PDB file of N, CA and C in Angstrom:
ATOM      1  N   MET H1043      -6.296 -25.097 -21.686  1.00 61.00           N
ATOM      2  CA  MET H1043      -4.844 -24.745 -21.317  1.00 61.00           C
ATOM      3  C   MET H1043      -5.228 -24.465 -19.713  1.00 61.00           C
ATOM      4  N   VAL H1044      -4.377 -24.788 -18.668  1.00 62.00           N
ATOM      5  CA  VAL H1044      -4.678 -24.493 -17.437  1.00 62.00           C
ATOM      6  C   VAL H1044      -3.675 -23.203 -17.181  1.00 62.00           C
ATOM      7  N   ASP H1045      -4.038 -22.132 -16.385  1.00 82.00           N
ATOM      8  CA  ASP H1045      -3.331 -21.092 -15.929  1.00 82.00           C
ATOM      9  C   ASP H1045      -2.462 -21.527 -15.086  1.00 82.00           C
ATOM     10  N   MET H1046      -1.093 -20.931 -15.025  1.00 88.00           N
ATOM     11  CA  MET H1046      -0.055 -21.419 -13.867  1.00 88.00           C
ATOM     12  C   MET H1046      -0.238 -20.314 -13.141  1.00 88.00           C
ATOM     13  N   PRO H1047      -0.180 -20.639 -11.582  1.00 91.00           N
ATOM     14  CA  PRO H1047      -0.200 -19.851 -10.619  1.00 91.00           C
ATOM     15  C   PRO H1047       1.069 -18.795 -10.564  1.00 91.00           C
ATOM     16  N   PRO H1048       0.650 -17.557 -10.147  1.00 95.00           N
ATOM     17  CA  PRO H1048       1.748 -16.455 -10.178  1.00 95.00           C
ATOM     18  C   PRO H1048       2.651 -17.005  -9.185  1.00 95.00           C
ATOM     19  N   VAL H1049       4.157 -16.656  -9.461  1.00 97.00           N
ATOM     20  CA  VAL H1049       5.171 -17.147  -8.687  1.00 97.00           C
ATOM     21  C   VAL H1049       6.223 -15.961  -8.493  1.00 97.00           C
ATOM     22  N   VAL H1050       6.570 -15.608  -7.278  1.00 97.00           N
ATOM     23  CA  VAL H1050       7.512 -14.353  -6.900  1.00 97.00           C
ATOM     24  C   VAL H1050       8.758 -15.047  -6.575  1.00 97.00           C
ATOM     25  N   GLU H1051       9.738 -14.742  -6.715  1.00 97.00           N
ATOM     26  CA  GLU H1051      10.943 -14.863  -6.517  1.00 97.00           C
ATOM     27  C   GLU H1051      11.563 -13.578  -5.560  1.00 97.00           C
ATOM     28  N   LEU H1052      11.896 -14.035  -4.248  1.00 94.00           N
ATOM     29  CA  LEU H1052      12.560 -13.004  -3.169  1.00 94.00           C
ATOM     30  C   LEU H1052      13.960 -13.358  -3.309  1.00 94.00           C
ATOM     31  N   ASP H1053      14.784 -12.299  -3.885  1.00 94.00           N
ATOM     32  CA  ASP H1053      16.347 -12.500  -4.058  1.00 94.00           C
ATOM     33  C   ASP H1053      17.042 -11.927  -2.701  1.00 94.00           C
ATOM     34  N   THR H1054      17.660 -12.773  -1.866  1.00 93.00           N
ATOM     35  CA  THR H1054      18.159 -12.448  -0.322  1.00 93.00           C
ATOM     36  C   THR H1054      19.608 -12.537  -0.346  1.00 93.00           C
ATOM     37  N   ASN H1055      20.137 -12.113   0.669  1.00 91.00           N
ATOM     38  CA  ASN H1055      21.624 -12.165   0.978  1.00 91.00           C
ATOM     39  C   ASN H1055      21.890 -13.586   0.995  1.00 91.00           C
ATOM     40  N   MET H1056      20.874 -14.488   1.395  1.00 92.00           N
ATOM     41  CA  MET H1056      21.244 -16.026   1.849  1.00 92.00           C
ATOM     42  C   MET H1056      20.528 -16.892   0.594  1.00 92.00           C
ATOM     43  N   GLY H1057      20.067 -16.330  -0.491  1.00 96.00           N
ATOM     44  CA  GLY H1057      19.717 -17.074  -1.759  1.00 96.00           C
ATOM     45  C   GLY H1057      18.387 -16.581  -2.027  1.00 96.00           C
ATOM     46  N   ALA H1058      17.735 -17.546  -3.100  1.00 97.00           N
ATOM     47  CA  ALA H1058      16.710 -17.179  -3.471  1.00 97.00           C
ATOM     48  C   ALA H1058      15.457 -17.928  -2.722  1.00 97.00           C
ATOM     49  N   ILE H1059      14.314 -17.086  -2.621  1.00 95.00           N
ATOM     50  CA  ILE H1059      12.960 -18.087  -1.821  1.00 95.00           C
ATOM     51  C   ILE H1059      11.942 -17.744  -2.980  1.00 95.00           C
ATOM     52  N   VAL H1060      11.557 -18.934  -3.411  1.00 98.00           N
ATOM     53  CA  VAL H1060      10.296 -18.744  -4.820  1.00 98.00           C
ATOM     54  C   VAL H1060       8.973 -19.137  -3.907  1.00 98.00           C
ATOM     55  N   ILE H1061       8.135 -18.263  -4.142  1.00 96.00           N
ATOM     56  CA  ILE H1061       6.798 -18.119  -3.438  1.00 96.00           C
ATOM     57  C   ILE H1061       5.590 -18.485  -4.677  1.00 96.00           C
ATOM     58  N   GLU H1062       4.813 -19.480  -4.412  1.00 97.00           N
ATOM     59  CA  GLU H1062       4.039 -19.712  -5.219  1.00 97.00           C
ATOM     60  C   GLU H1062       2.436 -18.999  -4.840  1.00 97.00           C
ATOM     61  N   LEU H1063       1.896 -18.570  -5.379  1.00 97.00           N
ATOM     62  CA  LEU H1063       0.482 -17.547  -4.939  1.00 97.00           C
ATOM     63  C   LEU H1063      -0.748 -18.441  -5.379  1.00 97.00           C
ATOM     64  N   ASN H1064      -1.555 -18.406  -4.493  1.00 97.00           N
ATOM     65  CA  ASN H1064      -2.869 -19.032  -4.817  1.00 97.00           C
ATOM     66  C   ASN H1064      -3.890 -18.205  -4.968  1.00 97.00           C
ATOM     67  N   GLU H1065      -4.173 -17.929  -6.337  1.00 95.00           N
ATOM     68  CA  GLU H1065      -5.224 -16.788  -6.842  1.00 95.00           C
ATOM     69  C   GLU H1065      -6.938 -17.256  -6.346  1.00 95.00           C
ATOM     70  N   GLU H1066      -6.869 -18.675  -6.536  1.00 94.00           N
ATOM     71  CA  GLU H1066      -8.168 -19.137  -6.279  1.00 94.00           C
ATOM     72  C   GLU H1066      -8.539 -18.936  -5.059  1.00 94.00           C
ATOM     73  N   LYS H1067      -7.747 -18.956  -4.049  1.00 96.00           N
ATOM     74  CA  LYS H1067      -8.111 -19.132  -2.585  1.00 96.00           C
ATOM     75  C   LYS H1067      -7.935 -17.855  -2.090  1.00 96.00           C
ATOM     76  N   ALA H1068      -7.053 -16.889  -2.531  1.00 95.00           N
ATOM     77  CA  ALA H1068      -7.008 -15.685  -1.949  1.00 95.00           C
ATOM     78  C   ALA H1068      -6.880 -14.431  -2.983  1.00 95.00           C
ATOM     79  N   PRO H1069      -7.708 -14.421  -3.725  1.00 95.00           N
ATOM     80  CA  PRO H1069      -7.517 -13.601  -5.015  1.00 95.00           C
ATOM     81  C   PRO H1069      -7.214 -11.916  -4.601  1.00 95.00           C
ATOM     82  N   LYS H1070      -7.911 -11.545  -3.640  1.00 96.00           N
ATOM     83  CA  LYS H1070      -7.482 -10.167  -2.942  1.00 96.00           C
ATOM     84  C   LYS H1070      -6.124  -9.958  -2.404  1.00 96.00           C
ATOM     85  N   THR H1071      -5.759 -11.058  -1.687  1.00 96.00           N
ATOM     86  CA  THR H1071      -4.502 -10.925  -1.015  1.00 96.00           C
ATOM     87  C   THR H1071      -3.162 -11.017  -2.132  1.00 96.00           C
ATOM     88  N   VAL H1072      -3.546 -12.043  -3.047  1.00 97.00           N
ATOM     89  CA  VAL H1072      -2.496 -12.004  -4.042  1.00 97.00           C
ATOM     90  C   VAL H1072      -2.399 -10.935  -4.987  1.00 97.00           C
ATOM     91  N   GLU H1073      -3.593 -10.201  -5.238  1.00 96.00           N
ATOM     92  CA  GLU H1073      -3.313  -8.783  -6.090  1.00 96.00           C
ATOM     93  C   GLU H1073      -2.823  -7.760  -5.290  1.00 96.00           C
ATOM     94  N   ASN H1074      -2.957  -7.877  -3.825  1.00 96.00           N
ATOM     95  CA  ASN H1074      -2.262  -6.551  -2.886  1.00 96.00           C
ATOM     96  C   ASN H1074      -0.898  -6.932  -2.862  1.00 96.00           C
ATOM     97  N   PHE H1075      -0.482  -8.368  -2.764  1.00 97.00           N
ATOM     98  CA  PHE H1075       0.975  -8.621  -2.786  1.00 97.00           C
ATOM     99  C   PHE H1075       1.539  -8.380  -4.165  1.00 97.00           C
ATOM    100  N   LEU H1076       1.101  -8.503  -5.134  1.00 97.00           N
ATOM    101  CA  LEU H1076       1.519  -8.441  -6.280  1.00 97.00           C
ATOM    102  C   LEU H1076       1.775  -6.853  -6.869  1.00 97.00           C
ATOM    103  N   ASN H1077       0.882  -6.035  -6.390  1.00 97.00           N
ATOM    104  CA  ASN H1077       0.995  -4.660  -6.444  1.00 97.00           C
ATOM    105  C   ASN H1077       1.998  -3.995  -5.818  1.00 97.00           C
ATOM    106  N   TYR H1078       2.432  -4.647  -4.523  1.00 97.00           N
ATOM    107  CA  TYR H1078       3.483  -4.170  -3.767  1.00 97.00           C
ATOM    108  C   TYR H1078       4.785  -4.500  -4.538  1.00 97.00           C
ATOM    109  N   VAL H1079       4.824  -5.960  -5.063  1.00 97.00           N
ATOM    110  CA  VAL H1079       6.128  -6.297  -5.835  1.00 97.00           C
ATOM    111  C   VAL H1079       6.280  -5.413  -6.962  1.00 97.00           C
ATOM    112  N   LYS H1080       5.333  -5.063  -7.665  1.00 97.00           N
ATOM    113  CA  LYS H1080       5.374  -4.557  -8.941  1.00 97.00           C
ATOM    114  C   LYS H1080       6.047  -2.610  -8.743  1.00 97.00           C
ATOM    115  N   SER H1081       5.243  -2.493  -7.421  1.00 97.00           N
ATOM    116  CA  SER H1081       5.671  -1.105  -7.302  1.00 97.00           C
ATOM    117  C   SER H1081       7.241  -0.919  -6.620  1.00 97.00           C
ATOM    118  N   GLY H1082       7.924  -1.998  -6.465  1.00 96.00           N
ATOM    119  CA  GLY H1082       9.220  -1.949  -5.757  1.00 96.00           C
ATOM    120  C   GLY H1082       9.111  -1.703  -4.367  1.00 96.00           C
ATOM    121  N   HIS H1083       7.950  -2.022  -3.578  1.00 96.00           N
ATOM    122  CA  HIS H1083       7.921  -1.892  -2.304  1.00 96.00           C
ATOM    123  C   HIS H1083       8.787  -2.593  -1.465  1.00 96.00           C
ATOM    124  N   TYR H1084       9.391  -3.693  -1.613  1.00 96.00           N
ATOM    125  CA  TYR H1084       9.926  -4.577  -1.211  1.00 96.00           C
ATOM    126  C   TYR H1084      11.498  -4.388  -1.431  1.00 96.00           C
ATOM    127  N   ASP H1085      12.014  -3.664  -2.328  1.00 95.00           N
ATOM    128  CA  ASP H1085      13.314  -3.351  -2.553  1.00 95.00           C
ATOM    129  C   ASP H1085      13.893  -2.902  -1.262  1.00 95.00           C
ATOM    130  N   GLY H1086      14.958  -3.362  -0.921  1.00 94.00           N
ATOM    131  CA  GLY H1086      15.961  -2.719   0.135  1.00 94.00           C
ATOM    132  C   GLY H1086      15.149  -3.168   1.518  1.00 94.00           C
ATOM    133  N   THR H1087      14.284  -3.739   1.775  1.00 96.00           N
ATOM    134  CA  THR H1087      13.571  -4.281   3.151  1.00 96.00           C
ATOM    135  C   THR H1087      14.184  -5.457   3.637  1.00 96.00           C
ATOM    136  N   ILE H1088      14.069  -5.810   4.995  1.00 95.00           N
ATOM    137  CA  ILE H1088      14.768  -6.699   5.688  1.00 95.00           C
ATOM    138  C   ILE H1088      13.521  -7.627   6.312  1.00 95.00           C
ATOM    139  N   PHE H1089      14.186  -8.891   6.506  1.00 94.00           N
ATOM    140  CA  PHE H1089      13.538  -9.704   7.472  1.00 94.00           C
ATOM    141  C   PHE H1089      13.719  -9.271   8.772  1.00 94.00           C
ATOM    142  N   HIS H1090      13.051  -8.629   9.502  1.00 93.00           N
ATOM    143  CA  HIS H1090      13.029  -8.264  10.887  1.00 93.00           C
ATOM    144  C   HIS H1090      12.483  -9.166  11.909  1.00 93.00           C
ATOM    145  N   ARG H1091      12.124 -10.171  11.782  1.00 95.00           N
ATOM    146  CA  ARG H1091      11.370 -11.144  12.605  1.00 95.00           C
ATOM    147  C   ARG H1091      11.628 -12.661  12.180  1.00 95.00           C
ATOM    148  N   ILE H1092      12.430 -13.472  12.860  1.00 95.00           N
ATOM    149  CA  ILE H1092      12.647 -14.945  12.439  1.00 95.00           C
ATOM    150  C   ILE H1092      12.444 -15.589  13.607  1.00 95.00           C
ATOM    151  N   ILE H1093      11.761 -16.618  13.339  1.00 97.00           N
ATOM    152  CA  ILE H1093      11.477 -17.546  14.395  1.00 97.00           C
ATOM    153  C   ILE H1093      11.971 -19.097  13.803  1.00 97.00           C
ATOM    154  N   ASP H1094      13.270 -19.501  14.094  1.00 97.00           N
ATOM    155  CA  ASP H1094      13.939 -20.771  13.703  1.00 97.00           C
ATOM    156  C   ASP H1094      12.608 -21.873  13.521  1.00 97.00           C
ATOM    157  N   GLY H1095      12.757 -22.427  12.498  1.00 97.00           N
ATOM    158  CA  GLY H1095      12.093 -23.567  12.153  1.00 97.00           C
ATOM    159  C   GLY H1095      10.211 -23.397  11.929  1.00 97.00           C
ATOM    160  N   PHE H1096      10.064 -22.061  11.992  1.00 98.00           N
ATOM    161  CA  PHE H1096       8.672 -21.457  11.850  1.00 98.00           C
ATOM    162  C   PHE H1096       8.259 -20.720  11.030  1.00 98.00           C
ATOM    163  N   MET H1097       8.867 -19.537  10.952  1.00 96.00           N
ATOM    164  CA  MET H1097       8.371 -18.113  10.033  1.00 96.00           C
ATOM    165  C   MET H1097       9.361 -17.275   9.853  1.00 96.00           C
ATOM    166  N   ILE H1098       9.533 -16.425   8.882  1.00 94.00           N
ATOM    167  CA  ILE H1098      10.005 -15.183   8.833  1.00 94.00           C
ATOM    168  C   ILE H1098       9.315 -14.016   8.477  1.00 94.00           C
ATOM    169  N   GLN H1099       9.462 -12.882   8.889  1.00 96.00           N
ATOM    170  CA  GLN H1099       8.571 -11.933   8.653  1.00 96.00           C
ATOM    171  C   GLN H1099       9.351 -10.624   8.347  1.00 96.00           C
ATOM    172  N   GLY H1100       8.859 -10.212   7.097  1.00 95.00           N
ATOM    173  CA  GLY H1100       9.660  -8.956   6.449  1.00 95.00           C
ATOM    174  C   GLY H1100       8.829  -8.252   5.692  1.00 95.00           C
ATOM    175  N   GLY H1101       9.656  -7.335   5.094  1.00 94.00           N
ATOM    176  CA  GLY H1101       8.967  -6.330   3.926  1.00 94.00           C
ATOM    177  C   GLY H1101       8.624  -5.069   4.312  1.00 94.00           C
ATOM    178  N   GLY H1102       8.451  -4.977   5.725  1.00 95.00           N
ATOM    179  CA  GLY H1102       7.659  -3.851   6.367  1.00 95.00           C
ATOM    180  C   GLY H1102       8.801  -2.590   6.794  1.00 95.00           C
ATOM    181  N   MET H1103      10.036  -3.186   6.922  1.00 96.00           N
ATOM    182  CA  MET H1103      11.187  -2.257   7.384  1.00 96.00           C
ATOM    183  C   MET H1103      12.263  -2.066   6.492  1.00 96.00           C
ATOM    184  N   ASP H1104      13.029  -0.890   6.525  1.00 95.00           N
ATOM    185  CA  ASP H1104      14.107  -1.109   5.659  1.00 95.00           C
ATOM    186  C   ASP H1104      15.352  -1.166   6.725  1.00 95.00           C
ATOM    187  N   ALA H1105      16.837  -1.237   6.009  1.00 94.00           N
ATOM    188  CA  ALA H1105      17.881  -1.721   6.870  1.00 94.00           C
ATOM    189  C   ALA H1105      17.969  -0.678   8.195  1.00 94.00           C
ATOM    190  N   ASP H1106      17.504   0.290   8.254  1.00 96.00           N
ATOM    191  CA  ASP H1106      17.952   1.219   9.397  1.00 96.00           C
ATOM    192  C   ASP H1106      16.487   1.048  10.298  1.00 96.00           C
ATOM    193  N   MET H1107      15.648   0.291  10.037  1.00 95.00           N
ATOM    194  CA  MET H1107      14.552  -0.151  10.978  1.00 95.00           C
ATOM    195  C   MET H1107      13.378   0.904  10.761  1.00 95.00           C
ATOM    196  N   ASN H1108      13.484   1.611   9.505  1.00 96.00           N
ATOM    197  CA  ASN H1108      12.428   2.522   9.354  1.00 96.00           C
ATOM    198  C   ASN H1108      11.253   1.841   8.732  1.00 96.00           C
ATOM    199  N   GLU H1109      10.037   1.999   9.233  1.00 96.00           N
ATOM    200  CA  GLU H1109       8.819   1.189   8.876  1.00 96.00           C
ATOM    201  C   GLU H1109       8.402   1.725   7.571  1.00 96.00           C
ATOM    202  N   LYS H1110       7.944   1.120   6.587  1.00 95.00           N
ATOM    203  CA  LYS H1110       7.423   1.501   5.127  1.00 95.00           C
ATOM    204  C   LYS H1110       6.056   1.799   5.159  1.00 95.00           C
ATOM    205  N   ALA H1111       5.655   2.773   4.754  1.00 94.00           N
ATOM    206  CA  ALA H1111       4.251   3.253   4.418  1.00 94.00           C
ATOM    207  C   ALA H1111       3.513   2.106   3.579  1.00 94.00           C
ATOM    208  N   THR H1112       2.350   1.857   4.059  1.00 94.00           N
ATOM    209  CA  THR H1112       1.389   0.550   3.223  1.00 94.00           C
ATOM    210  C   THR H1112       0.161   1.308   2.593  1.00 94.00           C
ATOM    211  N   ASN H1113      -0.291   0.252   1.892  1.00 92.00           N
ATOM    212  CA  ASN H1113      -1.826   0.750   1.379  1.00 92.00           C
ATOM    213  C   ASN H1113      -2.805   0.450   2.346  1.00 92.00           C
ATOM    214  N   LYS H1114      -3.979   0.556   2.084  1.00 91.00           N
ATOM    215  CA  LYS H1114      -5.192   0.130   2.752  1.00 91.00           C
ATOM    216  C   LYS H1114      -5.108  -1.100   2.963  1.00 91.00           C
ATOM    217  N   PRO H1115      -5.707  -1.749   4.062  1.00 90.00           N
ATOM    218  CA  PRO H1115      -5.661  -3.087   4.136  1.00 90.00           C
ATOM    219  C   PRO H1115      -6.857  -3.754   3.402  1.00 90.00           C
ATOM    220  N   VAL H1116      -6.380  -4.920   2.818  1.00 87.00           N
ATOM    221  CA  VAL H1116      -7.293  -5.878   2.200  1.00 87.00           C
ATOM    222  C   VAL H1116      -8.504  -6.112   2.999  1.00 87.00           C
ATOM    223  N   GLU H1117      -9.912  -5.994   2.272  1.00 82.00           N
ATOM    224  CA  GLU H1117     -10.801  -6.232   3.109  1.00 82.00           C
ATOM    225  C   GLU H1117     -11.398  -7.823   2.616  1.00 82.00           C
TER     226      GLU H1117
END
């Protein structure tokens, strides 16, 4: 039986975004991200940078633009 990759669903005011994580290629990054998810770190955060047709960036600030504390960087 093949293990399915972890999947995270971001619930936004514009709908859900489903993210499939690649543990094989980035095990430390996946573990770090899932630890943030499980801790509730992203609850109440916003997308603070949006470049149409390219990317969105979020999770580091709340709705009042207060920066959230982070864990140590992934090595």
